CSV table of C-alpha atoms in Angstrom, one decimal:
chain,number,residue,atom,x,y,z
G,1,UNK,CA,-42.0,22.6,48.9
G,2,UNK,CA,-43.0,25.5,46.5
G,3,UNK,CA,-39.8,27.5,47.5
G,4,UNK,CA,-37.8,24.1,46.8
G,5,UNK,CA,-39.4,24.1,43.6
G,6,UNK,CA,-39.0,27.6,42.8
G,7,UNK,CA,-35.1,27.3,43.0
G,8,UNK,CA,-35.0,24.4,41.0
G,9,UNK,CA,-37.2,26.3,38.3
G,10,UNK,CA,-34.2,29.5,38.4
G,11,UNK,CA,-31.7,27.0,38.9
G,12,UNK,CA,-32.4,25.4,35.5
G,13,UNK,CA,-32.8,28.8,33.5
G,14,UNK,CA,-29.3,29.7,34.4
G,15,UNK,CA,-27.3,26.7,33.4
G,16,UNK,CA,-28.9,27.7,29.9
G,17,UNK,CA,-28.1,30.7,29.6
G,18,UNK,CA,-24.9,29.9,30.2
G,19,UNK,CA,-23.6,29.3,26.6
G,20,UNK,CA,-26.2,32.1,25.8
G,21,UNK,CA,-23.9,34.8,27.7
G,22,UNK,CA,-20.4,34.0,26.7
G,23,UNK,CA,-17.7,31.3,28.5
G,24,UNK,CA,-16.6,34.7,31.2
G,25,UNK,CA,-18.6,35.3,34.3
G,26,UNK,CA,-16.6,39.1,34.6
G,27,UNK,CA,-19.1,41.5,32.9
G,28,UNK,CA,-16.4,42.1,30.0
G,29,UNK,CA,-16.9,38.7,28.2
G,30,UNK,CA,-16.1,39.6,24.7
G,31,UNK,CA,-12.7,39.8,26.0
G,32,UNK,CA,-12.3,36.1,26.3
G,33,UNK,CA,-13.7,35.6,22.9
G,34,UNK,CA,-11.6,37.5,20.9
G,35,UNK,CA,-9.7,36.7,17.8
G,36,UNK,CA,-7.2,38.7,16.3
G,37,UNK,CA,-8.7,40.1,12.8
G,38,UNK,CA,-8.1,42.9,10.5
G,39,UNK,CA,-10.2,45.6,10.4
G,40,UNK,CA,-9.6,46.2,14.4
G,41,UNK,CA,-12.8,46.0,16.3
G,42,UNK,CA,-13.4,49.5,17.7
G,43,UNK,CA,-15.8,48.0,20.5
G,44,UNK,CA,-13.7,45.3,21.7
G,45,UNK,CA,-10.7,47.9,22.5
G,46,UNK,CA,-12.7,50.6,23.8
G,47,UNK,CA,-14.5,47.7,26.2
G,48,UNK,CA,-10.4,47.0,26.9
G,49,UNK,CA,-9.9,50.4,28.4
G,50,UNK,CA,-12.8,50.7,29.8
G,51,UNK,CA,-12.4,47.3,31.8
G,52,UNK,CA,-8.9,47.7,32.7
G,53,UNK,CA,-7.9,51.1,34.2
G,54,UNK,CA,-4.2,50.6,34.1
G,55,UNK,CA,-4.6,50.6,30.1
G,56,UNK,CA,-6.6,53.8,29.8
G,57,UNK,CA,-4.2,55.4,32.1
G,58,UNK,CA,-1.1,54.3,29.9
G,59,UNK,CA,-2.8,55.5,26.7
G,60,UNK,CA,-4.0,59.1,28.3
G,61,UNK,CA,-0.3,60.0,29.1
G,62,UNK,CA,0.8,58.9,25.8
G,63,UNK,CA,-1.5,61.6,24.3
G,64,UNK,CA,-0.5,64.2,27.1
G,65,UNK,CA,3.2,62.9,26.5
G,66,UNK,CA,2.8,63.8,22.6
G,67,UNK,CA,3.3,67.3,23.6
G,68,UNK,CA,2.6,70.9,21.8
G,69,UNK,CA,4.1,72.3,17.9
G,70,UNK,CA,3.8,75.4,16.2
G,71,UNK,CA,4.1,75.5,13.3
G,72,UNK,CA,6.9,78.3,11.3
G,73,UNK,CA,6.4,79.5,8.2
G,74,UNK,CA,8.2,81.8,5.8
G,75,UNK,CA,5.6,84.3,5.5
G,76,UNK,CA,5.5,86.4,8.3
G,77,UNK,CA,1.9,87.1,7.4
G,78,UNK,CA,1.0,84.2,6.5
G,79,UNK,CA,2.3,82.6,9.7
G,80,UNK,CA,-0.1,84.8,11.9
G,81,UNK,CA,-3.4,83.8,10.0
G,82,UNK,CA,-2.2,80.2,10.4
G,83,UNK,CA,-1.4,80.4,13.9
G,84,UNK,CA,-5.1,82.1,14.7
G,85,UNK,CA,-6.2,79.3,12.6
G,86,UNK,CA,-4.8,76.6,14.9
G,87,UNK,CA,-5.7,78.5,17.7
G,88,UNK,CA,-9.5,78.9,17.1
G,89,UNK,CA,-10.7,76.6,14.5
G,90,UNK,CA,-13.8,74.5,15.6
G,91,UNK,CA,-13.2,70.7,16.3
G,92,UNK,CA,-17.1,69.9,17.4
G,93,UNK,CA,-19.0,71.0,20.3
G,94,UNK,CA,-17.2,73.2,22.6
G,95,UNK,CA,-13.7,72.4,21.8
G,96,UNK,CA,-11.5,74.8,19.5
G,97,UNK,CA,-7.9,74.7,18.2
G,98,UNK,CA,-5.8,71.7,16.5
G,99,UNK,CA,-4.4,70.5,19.7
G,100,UNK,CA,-8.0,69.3,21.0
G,101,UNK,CA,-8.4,67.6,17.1
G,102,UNK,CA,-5.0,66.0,17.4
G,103,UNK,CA,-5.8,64.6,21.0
G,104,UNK,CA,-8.8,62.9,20.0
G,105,UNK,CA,-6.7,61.7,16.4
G,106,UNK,CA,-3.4,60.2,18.6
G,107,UNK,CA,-6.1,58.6,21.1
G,108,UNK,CA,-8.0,56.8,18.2
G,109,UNK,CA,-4.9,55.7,16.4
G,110,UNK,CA,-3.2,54.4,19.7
G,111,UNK,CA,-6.3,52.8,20.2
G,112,UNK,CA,-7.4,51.3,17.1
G,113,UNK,CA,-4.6,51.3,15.1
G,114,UNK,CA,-6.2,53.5,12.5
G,115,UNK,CA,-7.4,57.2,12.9
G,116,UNK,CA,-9.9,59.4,10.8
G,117,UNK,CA,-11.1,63.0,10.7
G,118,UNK,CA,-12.1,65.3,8.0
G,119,UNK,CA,-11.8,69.2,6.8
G,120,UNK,CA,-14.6,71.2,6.6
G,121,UNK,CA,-14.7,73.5,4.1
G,122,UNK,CA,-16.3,76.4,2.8
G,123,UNK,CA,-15.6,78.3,-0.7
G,124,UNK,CA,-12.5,80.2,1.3
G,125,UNK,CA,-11.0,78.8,4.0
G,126,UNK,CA,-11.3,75.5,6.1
G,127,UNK,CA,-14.2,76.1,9.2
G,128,UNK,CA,-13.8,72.6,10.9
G,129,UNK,CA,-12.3,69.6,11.8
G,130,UNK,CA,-14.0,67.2,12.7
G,131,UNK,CA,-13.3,63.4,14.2
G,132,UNK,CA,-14.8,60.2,12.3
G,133,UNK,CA,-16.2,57.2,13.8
G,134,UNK,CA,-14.1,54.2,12.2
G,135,UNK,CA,-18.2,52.2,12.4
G,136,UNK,CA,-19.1,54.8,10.0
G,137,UNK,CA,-15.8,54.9,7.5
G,138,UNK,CA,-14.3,51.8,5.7
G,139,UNK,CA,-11.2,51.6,3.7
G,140,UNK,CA,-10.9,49.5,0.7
G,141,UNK,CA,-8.0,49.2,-2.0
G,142,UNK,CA,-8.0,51.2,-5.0
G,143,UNK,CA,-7.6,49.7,-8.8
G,144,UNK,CA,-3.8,49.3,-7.1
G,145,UNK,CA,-2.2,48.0,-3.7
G,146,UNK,CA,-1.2,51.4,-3.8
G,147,UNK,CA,-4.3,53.1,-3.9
G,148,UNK,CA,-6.7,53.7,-0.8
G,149,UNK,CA,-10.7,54.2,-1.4
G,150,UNK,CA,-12.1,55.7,1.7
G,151,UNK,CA,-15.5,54.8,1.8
G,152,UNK,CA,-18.4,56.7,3.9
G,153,UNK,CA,-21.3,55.1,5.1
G,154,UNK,CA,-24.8,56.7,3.3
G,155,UNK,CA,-28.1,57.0,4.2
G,156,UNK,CA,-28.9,53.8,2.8
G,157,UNK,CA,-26.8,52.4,5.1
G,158,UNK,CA,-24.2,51.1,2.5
G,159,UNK,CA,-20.9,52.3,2.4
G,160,UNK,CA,-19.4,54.2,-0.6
G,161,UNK,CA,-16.4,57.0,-2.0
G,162,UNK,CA,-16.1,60.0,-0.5
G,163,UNK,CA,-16.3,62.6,-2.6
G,164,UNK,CA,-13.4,64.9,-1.6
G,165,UNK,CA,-10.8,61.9,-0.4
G,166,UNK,CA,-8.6,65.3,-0.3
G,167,UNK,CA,-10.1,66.9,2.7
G,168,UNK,CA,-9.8,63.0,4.4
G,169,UNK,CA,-7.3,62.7,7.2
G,170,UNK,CA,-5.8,58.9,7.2
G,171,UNK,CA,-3.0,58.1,9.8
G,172,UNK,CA,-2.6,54.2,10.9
G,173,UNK,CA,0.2,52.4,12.5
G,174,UNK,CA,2.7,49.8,12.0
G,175,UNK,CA,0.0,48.8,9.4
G,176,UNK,CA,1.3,45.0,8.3
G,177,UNK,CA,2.6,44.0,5.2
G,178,UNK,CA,-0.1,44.5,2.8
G,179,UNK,CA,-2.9,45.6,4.7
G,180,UNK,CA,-4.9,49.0,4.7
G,181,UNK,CA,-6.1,49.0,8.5
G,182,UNK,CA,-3.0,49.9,11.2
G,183,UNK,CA,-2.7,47.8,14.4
G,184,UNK,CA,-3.4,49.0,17.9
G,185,UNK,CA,-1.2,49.0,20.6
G,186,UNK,CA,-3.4,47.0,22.6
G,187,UNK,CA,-2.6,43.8,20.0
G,188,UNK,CA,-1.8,40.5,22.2
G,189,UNK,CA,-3.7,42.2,25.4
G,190,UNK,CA,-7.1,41.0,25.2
G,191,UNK,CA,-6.4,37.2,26.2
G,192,UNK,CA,-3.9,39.0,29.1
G,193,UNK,CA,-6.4,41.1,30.2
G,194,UNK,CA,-9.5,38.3,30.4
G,195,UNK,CA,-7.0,36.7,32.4
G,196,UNK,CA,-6.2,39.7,34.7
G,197,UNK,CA,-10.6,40.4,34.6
G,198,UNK,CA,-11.3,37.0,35.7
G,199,UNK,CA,-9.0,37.1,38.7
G,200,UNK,CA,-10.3,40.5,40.0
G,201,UNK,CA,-14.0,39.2,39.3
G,202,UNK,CA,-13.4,36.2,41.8
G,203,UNK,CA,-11.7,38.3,44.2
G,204,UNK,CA,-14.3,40.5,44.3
G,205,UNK,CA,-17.0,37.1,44.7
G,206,UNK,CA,-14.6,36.2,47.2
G,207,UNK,CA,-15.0,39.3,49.5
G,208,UNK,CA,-18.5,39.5,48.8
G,209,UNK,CA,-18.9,35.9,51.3
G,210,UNK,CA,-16.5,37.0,53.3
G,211,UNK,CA,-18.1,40.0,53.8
G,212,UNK,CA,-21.2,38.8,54.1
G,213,UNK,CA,-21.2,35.6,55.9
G,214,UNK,CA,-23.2,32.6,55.2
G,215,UNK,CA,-23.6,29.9,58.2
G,216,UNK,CA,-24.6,26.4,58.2
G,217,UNK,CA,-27.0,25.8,61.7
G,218,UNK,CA,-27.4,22.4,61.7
G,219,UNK,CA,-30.1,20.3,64.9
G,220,UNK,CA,-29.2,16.9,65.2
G,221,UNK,CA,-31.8,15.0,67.3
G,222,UNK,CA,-31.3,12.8,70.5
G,223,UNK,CA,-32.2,8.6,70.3
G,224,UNK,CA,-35.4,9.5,72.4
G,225,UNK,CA,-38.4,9.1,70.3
G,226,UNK,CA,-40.0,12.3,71.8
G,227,UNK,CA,-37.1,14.1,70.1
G,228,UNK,CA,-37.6,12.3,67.1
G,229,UNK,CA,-41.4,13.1,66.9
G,230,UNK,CA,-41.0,17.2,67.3
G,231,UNK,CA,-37.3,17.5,64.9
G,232,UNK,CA,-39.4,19.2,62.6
G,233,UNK,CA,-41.0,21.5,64.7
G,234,UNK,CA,-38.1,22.1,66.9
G,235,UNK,CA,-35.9,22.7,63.5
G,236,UNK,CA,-38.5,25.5,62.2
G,237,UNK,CA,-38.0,26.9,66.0
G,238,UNK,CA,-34.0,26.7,65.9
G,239,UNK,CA,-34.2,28.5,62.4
G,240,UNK,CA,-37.0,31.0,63.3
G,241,UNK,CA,-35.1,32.1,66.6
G,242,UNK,CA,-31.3,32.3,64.7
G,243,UNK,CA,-33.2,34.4,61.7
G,244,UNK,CA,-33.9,37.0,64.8
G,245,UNK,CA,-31.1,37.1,65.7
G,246,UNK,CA,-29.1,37.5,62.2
G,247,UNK,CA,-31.5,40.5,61.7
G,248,UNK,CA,-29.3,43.6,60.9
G,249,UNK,CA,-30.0,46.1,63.2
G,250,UNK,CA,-31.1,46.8,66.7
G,251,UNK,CA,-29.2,45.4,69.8
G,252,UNK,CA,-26.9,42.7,69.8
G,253,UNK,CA,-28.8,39.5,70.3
G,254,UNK,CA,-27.5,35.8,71.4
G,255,UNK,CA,-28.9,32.6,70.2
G,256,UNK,CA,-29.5,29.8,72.9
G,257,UNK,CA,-30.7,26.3,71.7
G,258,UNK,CA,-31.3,23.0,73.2
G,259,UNK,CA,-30.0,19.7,72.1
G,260,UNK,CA,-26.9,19.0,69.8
G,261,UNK,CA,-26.9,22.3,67.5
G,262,UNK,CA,-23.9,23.4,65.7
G,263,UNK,CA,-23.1,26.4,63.9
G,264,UNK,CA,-20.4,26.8,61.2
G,265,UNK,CA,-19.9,29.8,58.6
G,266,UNK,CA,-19.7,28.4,55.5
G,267,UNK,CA,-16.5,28.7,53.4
G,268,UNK,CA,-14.9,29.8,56.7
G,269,UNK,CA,-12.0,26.8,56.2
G,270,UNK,CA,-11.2,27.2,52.4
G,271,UNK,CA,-8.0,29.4,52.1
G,272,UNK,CA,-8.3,32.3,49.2
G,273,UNK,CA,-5.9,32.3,47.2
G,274,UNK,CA,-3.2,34.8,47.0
G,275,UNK,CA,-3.3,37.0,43.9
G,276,UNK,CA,-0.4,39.4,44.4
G,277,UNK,CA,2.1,37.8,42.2
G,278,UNK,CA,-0.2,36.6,39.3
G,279,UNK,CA,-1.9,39.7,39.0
G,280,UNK,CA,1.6,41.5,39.1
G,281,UNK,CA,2.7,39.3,36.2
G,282,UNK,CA,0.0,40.4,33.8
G,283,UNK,CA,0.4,43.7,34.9
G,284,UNK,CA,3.8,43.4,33.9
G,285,UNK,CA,3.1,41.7,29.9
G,286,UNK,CA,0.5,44.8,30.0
G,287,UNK,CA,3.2,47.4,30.7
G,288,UNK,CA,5.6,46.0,28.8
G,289,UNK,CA,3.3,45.8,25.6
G,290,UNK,CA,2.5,49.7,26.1
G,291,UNK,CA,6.2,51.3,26.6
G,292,UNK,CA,5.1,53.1,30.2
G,293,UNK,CA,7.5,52.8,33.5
G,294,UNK,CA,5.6,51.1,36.1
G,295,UNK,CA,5.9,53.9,38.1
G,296,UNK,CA,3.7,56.7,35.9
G,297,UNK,CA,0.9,54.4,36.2
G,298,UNK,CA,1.3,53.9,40.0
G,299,UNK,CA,2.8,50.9,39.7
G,300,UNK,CA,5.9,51.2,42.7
G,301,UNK,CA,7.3,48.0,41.8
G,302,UNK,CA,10.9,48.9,43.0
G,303,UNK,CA,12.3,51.0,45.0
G,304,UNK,CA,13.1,53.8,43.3
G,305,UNK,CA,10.3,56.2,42.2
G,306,UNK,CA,12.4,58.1,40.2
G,307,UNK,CA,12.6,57.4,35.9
G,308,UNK,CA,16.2,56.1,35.2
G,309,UNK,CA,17.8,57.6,32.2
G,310,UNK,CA,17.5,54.7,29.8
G,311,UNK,CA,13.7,54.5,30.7
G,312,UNK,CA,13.6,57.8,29.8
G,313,UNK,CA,15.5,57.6,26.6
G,314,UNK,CA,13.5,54.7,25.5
G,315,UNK,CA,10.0,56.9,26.3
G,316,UNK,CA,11.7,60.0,24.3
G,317,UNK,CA,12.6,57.6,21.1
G,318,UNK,CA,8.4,56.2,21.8
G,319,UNK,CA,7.0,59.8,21.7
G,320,UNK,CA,9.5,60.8,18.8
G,321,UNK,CA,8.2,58.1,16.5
G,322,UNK,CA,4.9,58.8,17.2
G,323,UNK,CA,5.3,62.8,16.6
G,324,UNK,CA,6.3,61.5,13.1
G,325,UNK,CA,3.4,59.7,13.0
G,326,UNK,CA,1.5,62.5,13.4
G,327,UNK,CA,3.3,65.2,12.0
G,328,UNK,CA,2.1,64.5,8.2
G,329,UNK,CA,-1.6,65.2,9.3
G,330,UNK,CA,-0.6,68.5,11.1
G,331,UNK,CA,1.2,69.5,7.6
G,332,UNK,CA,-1.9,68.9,5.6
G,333,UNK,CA,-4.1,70.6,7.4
G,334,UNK,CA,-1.7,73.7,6.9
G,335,UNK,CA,-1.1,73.1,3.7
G,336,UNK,CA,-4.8,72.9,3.0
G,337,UNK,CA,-5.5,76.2,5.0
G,338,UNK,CA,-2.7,78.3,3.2
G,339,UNK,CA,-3.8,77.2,-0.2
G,340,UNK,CA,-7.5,78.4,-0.1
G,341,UNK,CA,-5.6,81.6,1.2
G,342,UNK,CA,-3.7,82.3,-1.3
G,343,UNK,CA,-0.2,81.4,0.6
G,344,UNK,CA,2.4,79.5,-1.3
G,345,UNK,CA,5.2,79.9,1.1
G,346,UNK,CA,7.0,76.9,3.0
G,347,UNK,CA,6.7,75.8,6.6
G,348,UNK,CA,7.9,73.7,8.7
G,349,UNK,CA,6.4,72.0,12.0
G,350,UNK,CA,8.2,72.5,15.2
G,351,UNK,CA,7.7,70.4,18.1
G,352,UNK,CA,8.5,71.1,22.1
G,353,UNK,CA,11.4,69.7,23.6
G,354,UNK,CA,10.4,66.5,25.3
G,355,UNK,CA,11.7,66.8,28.8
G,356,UNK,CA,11.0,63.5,31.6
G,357,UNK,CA,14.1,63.5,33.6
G,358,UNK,CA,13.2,64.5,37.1
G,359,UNK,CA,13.3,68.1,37.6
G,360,UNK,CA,15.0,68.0,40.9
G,361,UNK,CA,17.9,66.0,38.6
G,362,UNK,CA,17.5,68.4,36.4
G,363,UNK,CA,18.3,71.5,38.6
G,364,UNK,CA,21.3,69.6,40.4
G,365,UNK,CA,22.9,69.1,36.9
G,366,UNK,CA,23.0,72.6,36.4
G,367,UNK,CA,24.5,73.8,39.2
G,368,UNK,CA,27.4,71.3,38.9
G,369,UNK,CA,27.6,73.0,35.5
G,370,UNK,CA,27.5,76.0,36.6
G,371,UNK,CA,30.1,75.2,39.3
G,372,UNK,CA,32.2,73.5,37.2
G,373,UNK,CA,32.7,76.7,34.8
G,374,UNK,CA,33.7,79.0,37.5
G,375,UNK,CA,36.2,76.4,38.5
G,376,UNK,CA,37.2,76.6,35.0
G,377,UNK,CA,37.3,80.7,34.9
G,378,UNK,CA,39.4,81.1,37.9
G,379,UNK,CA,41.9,78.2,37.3
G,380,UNK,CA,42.0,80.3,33.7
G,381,UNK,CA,42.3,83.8,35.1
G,382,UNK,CA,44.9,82.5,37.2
G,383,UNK,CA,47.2,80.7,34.6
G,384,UNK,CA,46.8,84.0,32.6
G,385,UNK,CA,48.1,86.2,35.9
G,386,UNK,CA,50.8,83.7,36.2
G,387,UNK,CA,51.8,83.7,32.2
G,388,UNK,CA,52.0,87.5,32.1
């Protein structure tokens, strides 16, 4: 009776703490109570990649798709300070160049919409760049719509101007009509995704009892009223003997009983349902909202694992816009670095080609090239034979 009571006593303190925890049982509930606001919530799109793998995969190859510059100017001289600049300047901890700054920039603006860092200066020359924490920076309009007032948080914990706004670095994207903050690719996912959570969180409650089974022993006694007098007794016996034998470990034991027992494992006739084709539609809105074939995220959803050419056109034109995205930041922080050294000269900044066609494609169409003008040499070395 004290164990009965006992359960009733936990039973009770989870049905309230129910509301207490959030309407999702999965362990990312704030998915399922999000709303769409402006600023983006850093936290609720971070817990997003973190919860759903296929997202964090999508968003690292868009940074390692982004690609490498350099970065031409007219100045031979002043090129080759620059360059040993980019290549060495401290970005925080162990990390050094512009490449590992702008990896960590494009990650927070694909995520978040917006992106922040900062030069560090001294009296000569810029000695760091560093990444801001969008919880620690707010951005505010100016005495016009045009104007942008970066704000810092103090020690007070109030937020206010930055000194030198100058040495800010600001990107955002697709930033709507009016509005400071940028919006993150991950718009419209968090309602997919809860969706997506909530049927990987049962499936994995369903294995768990399948897995582990549960069984129902159930000792019905006879009309005899010697049967009748000793259920009790014979019950705690018929549960006493089937816990020994349930016990992990050891031999392989058999029950034996007497009377009308039967043994059932519970949820052994309710069919689970199958989650193939619902999961593979929100996969599906989720790829289709972040611009990745299926197939780079290990998705083999037809039956050709190679990228077509209008997949890969479409991924170039993605990566292009983003590069111009990006590429006012890059020129800024050159600019900044060849004006405390004196350097007026122009530059431009030069990005790699982006190649994704398949390489073996790739080597095929340049031997039918090649073929094609030899061909086209010896059909013309023979109509010039023939001519003269």
């Amino acid at each position: 009776m004290a164990l009965g009571k006992r359960k009733k006593h936990s039973a009770a303190r989870e049905v309230m703490a129910v509301p207490q925890t959030g309407s999702s049982s999965h362990p990312f509930s704030s998915l399922s109570s999000y709303m769409p606001q402006a600023p983006a919530d850093t936290r609720l799109y971070m817990g997003l990649r973190e919860a759903v793998p296929v997202i964090d995969a999508a968003i690292s190859k868009l940074v390692r798709l982004l690609g490498d510059f350099r970065v031409v100017c007219e100045d031979a001289q002043a090129e080759k300070e620059l360059s040993f600049f980019l290549d060495t300047v401290n970005v925080g901890g162990t990390r050094q160049g512009i490449h590992a700054f702008i990896t960590t920039f494009f990650d927070q603006l694909l995520t978040v919409g917006t992106a922040v860092g900062e030069m560090i200066t001294d009296s000569s020359t810029v000695t760091h760049l560093f990444n801001s924490s969008l919880d620690s920076v707010y951005l505010s309009h100016g005495r016009s719509p045009l104007d942008i007032v970066i704000n810092a948080e103090t020690s007070a914990g109030r937020f206010a101007p930055v000194r030198y706004p100058e040495l800010i670095l600001l990107s955002v994207h697709n930033p709507e009509p009016g509005k400071i903050y940028g919006t993150s690719v991950l718009k419209g996912l968090p309602f997919v995704s809860d969706v997506l959570l909530k049927i990987f969180n049962t499936i994995g409650l369903n294995w768990e009892r399948v897995g582990n089974l549960r069984f129902s022993v159930t000792y019905k006694p006879q009309n005899d009223s010697v049967d009748k007098a000793f259920a009790q007794e014979r019950a705690m016996q018929v549960a006493r003997e089937w816990s020994n034998t349930m016990k992990s470990g050891g031999p392989v034991k058999d029950f034996v009983a007497v009377g009308d027992v039967s043994i059932k494992a519970i949820g052994a006739d309710n069919q689970i349902l199958d989650s193939e084709i619902p999961v593979r539609q929100l996969l599906e809105q989720i790829v289709a909202k972040l611009g990745i074939p299926p197939f780079l995220l290990g998705l083999n959803w037809s039956t050709s694992e190679r990228m077509s050419s209008q997949q890969a056109d479409l991924l170039t034109s993605e990566i292009d816009a983003y590069r111009r995205e990006i590429t006012p930041v890059i020129r800024r922080i050159c600019r900044t670095f060849l004006s405390l050294h004196g350097y007026d000269s122009g530059f431009t900044v030069e990005w790699d080609d982006l190649t994704l066609q398949d390489i073996t494609l790739m080597a095929q169409s340049d031997l039918y090239r090649a073929q094609s003008e030899k061909i086209y040499r010896e059909i013309g070395g023979e109509k010039d034979e023939y001519e003269s």
